[in-house]
Short mmCIF file of C-alpha atoms and ligand atoms in Angstrom, two decimals:
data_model
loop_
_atom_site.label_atom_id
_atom_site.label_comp_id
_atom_site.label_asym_id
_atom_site.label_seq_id
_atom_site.Cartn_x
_atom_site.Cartn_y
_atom_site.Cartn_z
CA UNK A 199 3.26 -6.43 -20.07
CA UNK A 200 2.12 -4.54 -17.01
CA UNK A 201 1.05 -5.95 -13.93
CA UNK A 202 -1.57 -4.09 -12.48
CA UNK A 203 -1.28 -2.67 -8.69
CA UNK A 204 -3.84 -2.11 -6.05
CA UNK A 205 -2.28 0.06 -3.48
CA UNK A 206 -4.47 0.96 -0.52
CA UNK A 207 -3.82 4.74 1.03
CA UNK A 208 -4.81 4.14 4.55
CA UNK A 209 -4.39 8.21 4.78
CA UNK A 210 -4.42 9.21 9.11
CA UNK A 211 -6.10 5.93 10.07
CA UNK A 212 -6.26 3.26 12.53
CA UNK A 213 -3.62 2.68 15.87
CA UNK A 214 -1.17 0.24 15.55
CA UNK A 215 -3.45 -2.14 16.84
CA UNK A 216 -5.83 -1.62 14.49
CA UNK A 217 -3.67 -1.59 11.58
CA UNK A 218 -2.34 -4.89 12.47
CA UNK A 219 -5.53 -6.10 12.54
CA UNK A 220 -6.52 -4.60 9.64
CA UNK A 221 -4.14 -6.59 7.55
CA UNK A 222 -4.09 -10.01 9.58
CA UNK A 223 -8.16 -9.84 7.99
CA UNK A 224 -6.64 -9.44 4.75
CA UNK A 225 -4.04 -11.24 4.24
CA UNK A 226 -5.09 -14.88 3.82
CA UNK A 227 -7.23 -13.61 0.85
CA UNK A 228 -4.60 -11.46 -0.87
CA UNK A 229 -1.91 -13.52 -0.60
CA UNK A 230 -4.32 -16.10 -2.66
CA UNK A 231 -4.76 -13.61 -5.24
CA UNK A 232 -2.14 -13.83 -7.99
CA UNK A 233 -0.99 -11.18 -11.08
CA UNK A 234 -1.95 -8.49 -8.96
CA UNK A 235 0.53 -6.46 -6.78
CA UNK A 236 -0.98 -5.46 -4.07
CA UNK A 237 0.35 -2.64 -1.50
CA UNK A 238 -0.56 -1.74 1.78
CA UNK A 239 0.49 1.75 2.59
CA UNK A 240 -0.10 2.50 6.57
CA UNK A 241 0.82 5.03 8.62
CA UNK A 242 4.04 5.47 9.48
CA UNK A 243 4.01 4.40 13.43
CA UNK A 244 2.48 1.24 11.78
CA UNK A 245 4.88 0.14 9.01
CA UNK A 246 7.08 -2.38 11.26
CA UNK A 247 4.16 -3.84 13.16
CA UNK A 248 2.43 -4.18 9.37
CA UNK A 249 5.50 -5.55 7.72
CA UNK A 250 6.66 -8.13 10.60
CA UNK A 251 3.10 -9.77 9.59
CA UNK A 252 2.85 -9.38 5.82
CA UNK A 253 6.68 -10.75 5.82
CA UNK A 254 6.77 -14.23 3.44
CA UNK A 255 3.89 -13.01 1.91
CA UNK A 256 2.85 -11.78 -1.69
CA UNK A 257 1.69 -8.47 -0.11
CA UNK A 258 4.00 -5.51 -0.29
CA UNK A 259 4.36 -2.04 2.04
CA UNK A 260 4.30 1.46 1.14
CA UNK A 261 4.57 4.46 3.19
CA UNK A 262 2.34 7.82 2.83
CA UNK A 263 5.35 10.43 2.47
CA UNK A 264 8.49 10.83 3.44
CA UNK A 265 10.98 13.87 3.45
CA UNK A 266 14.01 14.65 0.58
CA UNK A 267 17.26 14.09 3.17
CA UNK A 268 18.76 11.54 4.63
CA UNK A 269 18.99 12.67 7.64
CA UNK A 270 18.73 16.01 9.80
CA UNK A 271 17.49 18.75 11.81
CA UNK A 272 14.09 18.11 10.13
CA UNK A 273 11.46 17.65 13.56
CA UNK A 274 8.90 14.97 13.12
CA UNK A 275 10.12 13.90 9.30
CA UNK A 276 10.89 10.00 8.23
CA UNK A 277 13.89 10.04 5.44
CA UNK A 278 14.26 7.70 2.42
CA UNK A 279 17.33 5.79 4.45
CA UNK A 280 14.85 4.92 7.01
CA UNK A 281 12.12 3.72 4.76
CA UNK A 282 14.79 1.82 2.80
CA UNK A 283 14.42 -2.22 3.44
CA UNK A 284 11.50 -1.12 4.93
CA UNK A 285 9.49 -0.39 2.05
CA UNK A 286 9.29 -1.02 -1.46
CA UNK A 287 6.78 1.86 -2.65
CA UNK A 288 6.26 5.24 -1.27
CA UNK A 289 3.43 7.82 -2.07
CA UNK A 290 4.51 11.42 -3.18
CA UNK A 291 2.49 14.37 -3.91
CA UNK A 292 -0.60 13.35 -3.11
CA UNK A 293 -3.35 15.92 -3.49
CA UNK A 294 -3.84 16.32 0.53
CA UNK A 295 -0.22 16.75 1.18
CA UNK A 296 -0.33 19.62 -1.67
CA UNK A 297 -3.12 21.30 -0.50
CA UNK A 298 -2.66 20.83 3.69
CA UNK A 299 1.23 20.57 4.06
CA UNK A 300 2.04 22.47 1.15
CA UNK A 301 4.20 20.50 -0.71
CA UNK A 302 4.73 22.35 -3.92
CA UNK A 303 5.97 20.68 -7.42
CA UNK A 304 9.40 21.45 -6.63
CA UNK A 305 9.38 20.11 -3.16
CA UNK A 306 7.92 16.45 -4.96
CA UNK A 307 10.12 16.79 -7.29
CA UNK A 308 13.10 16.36 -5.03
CA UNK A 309 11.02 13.33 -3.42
CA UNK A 310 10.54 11.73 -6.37
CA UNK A 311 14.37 11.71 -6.78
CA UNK A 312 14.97 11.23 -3.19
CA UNK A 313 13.24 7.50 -3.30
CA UNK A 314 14.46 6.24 -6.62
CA UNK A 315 18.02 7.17 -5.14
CA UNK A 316 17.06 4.93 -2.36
CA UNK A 317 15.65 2.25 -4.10
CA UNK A 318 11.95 2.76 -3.20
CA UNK A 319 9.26 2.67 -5.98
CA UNK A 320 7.77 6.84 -6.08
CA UNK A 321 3.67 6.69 -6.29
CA UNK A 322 3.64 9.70 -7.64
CA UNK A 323 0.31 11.71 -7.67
CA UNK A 324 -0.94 14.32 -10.03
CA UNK A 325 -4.77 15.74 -10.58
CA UNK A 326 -6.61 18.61 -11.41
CA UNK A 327 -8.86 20.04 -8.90
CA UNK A 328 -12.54 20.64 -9.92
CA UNK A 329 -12.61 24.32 -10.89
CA UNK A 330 -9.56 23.14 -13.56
CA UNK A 331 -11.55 20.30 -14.56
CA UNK A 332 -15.08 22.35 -15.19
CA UNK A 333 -12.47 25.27 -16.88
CA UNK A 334 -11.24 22.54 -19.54
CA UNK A 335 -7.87 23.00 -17.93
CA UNK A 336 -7.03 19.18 -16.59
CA UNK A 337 -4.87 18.46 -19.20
CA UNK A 338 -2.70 21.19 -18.91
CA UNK A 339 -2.57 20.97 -15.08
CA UNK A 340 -1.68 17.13 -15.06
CA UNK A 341 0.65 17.57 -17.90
CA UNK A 342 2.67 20.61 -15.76
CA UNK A 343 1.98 18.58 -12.79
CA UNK A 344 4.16 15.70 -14.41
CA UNK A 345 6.94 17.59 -16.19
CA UNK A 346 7.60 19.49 -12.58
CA UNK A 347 7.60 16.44 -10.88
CA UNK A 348 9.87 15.01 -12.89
CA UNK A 349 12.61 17.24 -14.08
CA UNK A 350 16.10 16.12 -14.60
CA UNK A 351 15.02 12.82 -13.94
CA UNK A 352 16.61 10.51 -16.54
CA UNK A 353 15.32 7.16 -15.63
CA UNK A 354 12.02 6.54 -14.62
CA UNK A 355 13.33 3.27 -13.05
CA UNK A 356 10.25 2.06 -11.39
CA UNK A 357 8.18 5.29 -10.87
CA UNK A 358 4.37 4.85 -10.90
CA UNK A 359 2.46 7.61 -11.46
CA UNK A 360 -1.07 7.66 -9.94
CA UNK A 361 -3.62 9.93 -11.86
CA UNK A 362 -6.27 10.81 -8.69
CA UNK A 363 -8.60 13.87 -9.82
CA UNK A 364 -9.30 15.96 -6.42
CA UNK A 365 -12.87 16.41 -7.37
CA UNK A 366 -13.05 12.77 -7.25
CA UNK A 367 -11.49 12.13 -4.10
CA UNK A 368 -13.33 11.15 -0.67
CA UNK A 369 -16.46 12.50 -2.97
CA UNK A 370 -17.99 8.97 -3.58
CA UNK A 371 -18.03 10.79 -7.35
CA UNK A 372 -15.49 8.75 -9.21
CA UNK A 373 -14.32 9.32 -13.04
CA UNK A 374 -15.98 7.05 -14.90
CA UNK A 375 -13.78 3.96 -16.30
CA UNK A 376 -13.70 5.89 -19.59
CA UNK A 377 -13.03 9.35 -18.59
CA UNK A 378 -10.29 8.27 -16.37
CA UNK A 379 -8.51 5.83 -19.34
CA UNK A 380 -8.75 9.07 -21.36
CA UNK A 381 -6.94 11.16 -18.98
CA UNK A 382 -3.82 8.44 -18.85
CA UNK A 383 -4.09 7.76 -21.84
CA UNK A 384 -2.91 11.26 -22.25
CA UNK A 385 -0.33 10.83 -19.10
CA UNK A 386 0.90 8.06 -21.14
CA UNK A 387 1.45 10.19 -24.09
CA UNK A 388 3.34 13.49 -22.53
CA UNK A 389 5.95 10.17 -20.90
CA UNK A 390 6.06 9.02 -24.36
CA UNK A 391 7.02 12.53 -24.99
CA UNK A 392 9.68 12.68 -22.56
CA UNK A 393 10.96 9.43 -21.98
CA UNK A 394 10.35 7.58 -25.86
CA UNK A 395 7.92 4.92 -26.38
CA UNK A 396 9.33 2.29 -24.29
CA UNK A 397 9.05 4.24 -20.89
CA UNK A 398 5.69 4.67 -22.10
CA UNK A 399 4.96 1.86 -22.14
CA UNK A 400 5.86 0.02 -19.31
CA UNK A 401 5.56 2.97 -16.69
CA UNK A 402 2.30 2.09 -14.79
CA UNK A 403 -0.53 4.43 -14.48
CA UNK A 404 -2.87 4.29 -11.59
CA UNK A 405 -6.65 5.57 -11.07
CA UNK A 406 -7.54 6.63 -7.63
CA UNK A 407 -10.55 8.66 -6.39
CA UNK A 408 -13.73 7.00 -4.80
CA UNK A 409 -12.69 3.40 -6.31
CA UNK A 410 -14.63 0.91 -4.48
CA UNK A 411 -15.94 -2.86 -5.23
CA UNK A 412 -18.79 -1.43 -7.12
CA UNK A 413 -16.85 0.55 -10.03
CA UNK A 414 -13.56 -1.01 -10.02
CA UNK A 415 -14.34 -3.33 -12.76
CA UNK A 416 -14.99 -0.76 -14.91
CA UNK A 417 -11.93 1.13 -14.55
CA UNK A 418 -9.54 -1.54 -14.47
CA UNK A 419 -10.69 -3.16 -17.99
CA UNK A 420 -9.66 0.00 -19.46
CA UNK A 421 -6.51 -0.20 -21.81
CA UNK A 422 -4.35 2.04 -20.15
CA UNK A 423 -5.22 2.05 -16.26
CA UNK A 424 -2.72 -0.67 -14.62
CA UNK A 425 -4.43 -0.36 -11.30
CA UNK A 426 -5.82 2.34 -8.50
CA UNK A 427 -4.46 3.63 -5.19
CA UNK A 428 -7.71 2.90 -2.70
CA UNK A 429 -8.30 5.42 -0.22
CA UNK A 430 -11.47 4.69 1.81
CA UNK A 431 -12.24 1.61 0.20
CA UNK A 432 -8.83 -0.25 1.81
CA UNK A 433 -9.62 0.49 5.24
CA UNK A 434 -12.52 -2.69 4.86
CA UNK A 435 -10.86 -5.59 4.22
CA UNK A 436 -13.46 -7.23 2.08
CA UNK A 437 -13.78 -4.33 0.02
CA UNK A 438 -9.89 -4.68 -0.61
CA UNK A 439 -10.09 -7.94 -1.47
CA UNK A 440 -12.58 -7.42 -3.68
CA UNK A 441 -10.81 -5.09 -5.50
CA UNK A 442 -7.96 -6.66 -6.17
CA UNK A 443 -9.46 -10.25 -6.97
CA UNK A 444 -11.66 -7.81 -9.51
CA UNK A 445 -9.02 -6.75 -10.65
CA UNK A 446 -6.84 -9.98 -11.38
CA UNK A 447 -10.30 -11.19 -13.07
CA UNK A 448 -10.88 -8.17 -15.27
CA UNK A 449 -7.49 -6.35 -16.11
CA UNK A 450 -7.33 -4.63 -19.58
CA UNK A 451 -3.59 -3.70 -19.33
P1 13P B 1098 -10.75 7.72 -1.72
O1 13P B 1098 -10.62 6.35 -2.35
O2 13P B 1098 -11.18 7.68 -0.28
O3 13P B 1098 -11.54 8.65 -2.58
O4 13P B 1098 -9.25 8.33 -1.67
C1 13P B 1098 -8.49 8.28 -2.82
C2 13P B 1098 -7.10 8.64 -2.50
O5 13P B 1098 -6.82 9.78 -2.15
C3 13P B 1098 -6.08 7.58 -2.53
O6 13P B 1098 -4.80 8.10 -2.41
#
């Protein structure tokens, strides 16, 4: 049995003011919700002021990124240790850090081992960008994308993978429910390759690119999507909640 997760990538947005604004408007309404996890994921700056209010409540914090070390010479990076207590999830690889900052599939790789040494739940993100896709190359990409991401990593303990196709990001051109279910589905199957069945099939599987109230029902009744990392979408509050109470109404997982 998976419970299904709304996480909401707030990407470079709002002050600290705003962010803690920003969740006070949600919070009543999620914290209603139940059999949903739901994540905020702020900016950095914000995480303290967002996690002093969300504190005794059902919602949980994530951070965007976060470097490999512990500690170091490393100007202007956050390390696991610091994020530790802080926060139970943390987003690696996502598409914009690969393609602005980039992170390459080693460099996530030692992330993703980095926060399960710490304790903190890796979303990690794979997707093919739209040149792959329209070449009939996305499942070879995502499946690379995966193995690289996670070599020499026994245990999955925890580890959420979030499938988010570029093409579909900030577009307002999602995957359809179906498309994206066949595209875990396959996820699903190369863990099931290297992890056995049981990883398989408890390992949750996000959907994120241009989910908003208006398609999320359809993706989330899917068999194998437990849930979507909301860019855009979580910066409204009432389109968050929507989600995620769509989502506790209509999950297929
Ligand atoms: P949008 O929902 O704005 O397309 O962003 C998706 C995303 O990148 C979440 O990590």
């Amino acid at each position: 049995m998976r419970v299904p997760l709304i996480a909401g990538n707030w990407k470079m947005n709002a002050t600290v003011g705003e962010a803690a604004e920003l969740v006070r408007e949600m919070l009543g309404a999620l914290n209603r919700i139940d059999n949903v996890e739901k994540v905020v994921c702020p900016p950095f700056i914000s995480l303290t002021a967002v996690a002093e209010i969300i504190k005794g409540s059902s919602v949980k914090l994530g951070a965007q990124n976060m470097h490999f070390e512990d500690r170091g010479a490393y100007t202007g990076e956050i390390s696991p240790l610091m994020l530790a207590g802080l926060c139970q999830f943390v987003i690696i690889g996502h598409s914009e850090r690969r393609q602005y900052f980039n992170e390459t599939d080693g460099i996530i790789n030692k992330k993703v081992k980095a926060a399960l040494k710490a304790g903190i739940e890796p979303i990690l993100c794979i997707g093919e960008k739209l040149e792959e896709n329209e070449a009939g190359r996305m499942a070879a990409v995502v499946s690379r994308q995966l193995e690289l991401a996670l070599a020499d990593i026994d245990n999955l303990n925890g580890t959420i993978i979030a499938y988010e196709p570029i093409w579909a990001i900030g577009t307002g051109r999602s995957a359809t429910g179906q498309q994206a279910n066949e595209t875990i589905g396959l996820i699903r199957q190369r863990i099931t390759n290297l992890y056995g069945k049981e990883a398989a099939s408890s390992i949750r599987i996000l959907y994120g690119g241009s989910v908003t109230a208006d398609n999320i029902a359809d993706i989330i009744k899917q068999t194998d999507i437990d849930g979507a990392l909301v860019g855009g979408a979580s910066l409204k509050a009432e389109q968050f909640i929507s989600i995620v109470r769509q989502t506790a109404e209509n999950s297929g997982s």
